[in-house]
Amino acid sequence: MGNRRYGQYCGVARALEIVGERWALLVVRDLLVGPRRFSELKRGLPRIPTNVLAARLKELEEAGVVRRRPVPRPGRGVQYELTEYGHELDEVVTALGRWGARELGEPDEQEVLTPDALVTALRVTFQPANARGLRGSYELRVGDAVVHARIADGRLEVAPGAFPDADLTIEAGPVLHGLFTGETTPAAAVQSGAVRLRGKKGLFPPFVACFRIGPPPAA
């Protein structure tokens, strides 16, 4: 744990003592995508100071949330992964991501979208009921972030990286948020040039329908 103590006999307070320090849940977010070396975590969180990342990992390891494991051969060194206890935070991160997405607008110049963050965004906004009967593979490019996804009968598999044999490649920018909120239609996004498609273009509207961001909170 970090230095924060609330003096409350409460599960919420105890959880915040474990993962409430700055950057801690973003480290967990990226490790939910998969094991990462220290350098990979640093690259995915470019604004975190190296000493702070080291401190968060140490605290999470001491709390039983994270563990170190040797990198599989032929690699060398160690990587960090979530324990079973750490993976229980998946529902927490999903709920927070879905809740926070409603507050997102257009990204400013200081904000980055990483592949792990894009993977998480797709996971937390996925609507299984809207994906029933749909089958397709996709490569999604949003700025420098590239991920690939498969949707099959209400299930989503998504991971960082390209997929050259995808049924459909989607190149999009900030308009993706408007597509998922329903503020922009797939047809309008393509017609305006905000989205570029390559492959089976008919898969684009049903792909968009599989993801939904709720309306912003009332003022």
PDB file of C-alpha atoms in Angstrom, residues 87-96:
ATOM      1  CA  HIS A  87      -7.780 -10.061 -11.883  1.00  0.00           C
ATOM      2  CA  GLU A  88     -10.787  -9.547  -9.617  1.00  0.00           C
ATOM      3  CA  LEU A  89     -10.315  -5.839 -10.359  1.00  0.00           C
ATOM      4  CA  ASP A  90     -11.482  -6.463 -13.943  1.00  0.00           C
ATOM      5  CA  GLU A  91     -15.094  -5.702 -13.035  1.00  0.00           C
ATOM      6  CA  VAL A  92     -14.001  -2.590 -11.129  1.00  0.00           C
ATOM      7  CA  VAL A  93     -11.970  -1.235 -14.053  1.00  0.00           C
ATOM      8  CA  THR A  94     -14.786  -2.078 -16.474  1.00  0.00           C
ATOM      9  CA  ALA A  95     -17.364  -0.250 -14.374  1.00  0.00           C
ATOM     10  CA  LEU A  96     -15.095   2.777 -13.909  1.00  0.00           C
TER      11      LEU A  96
END
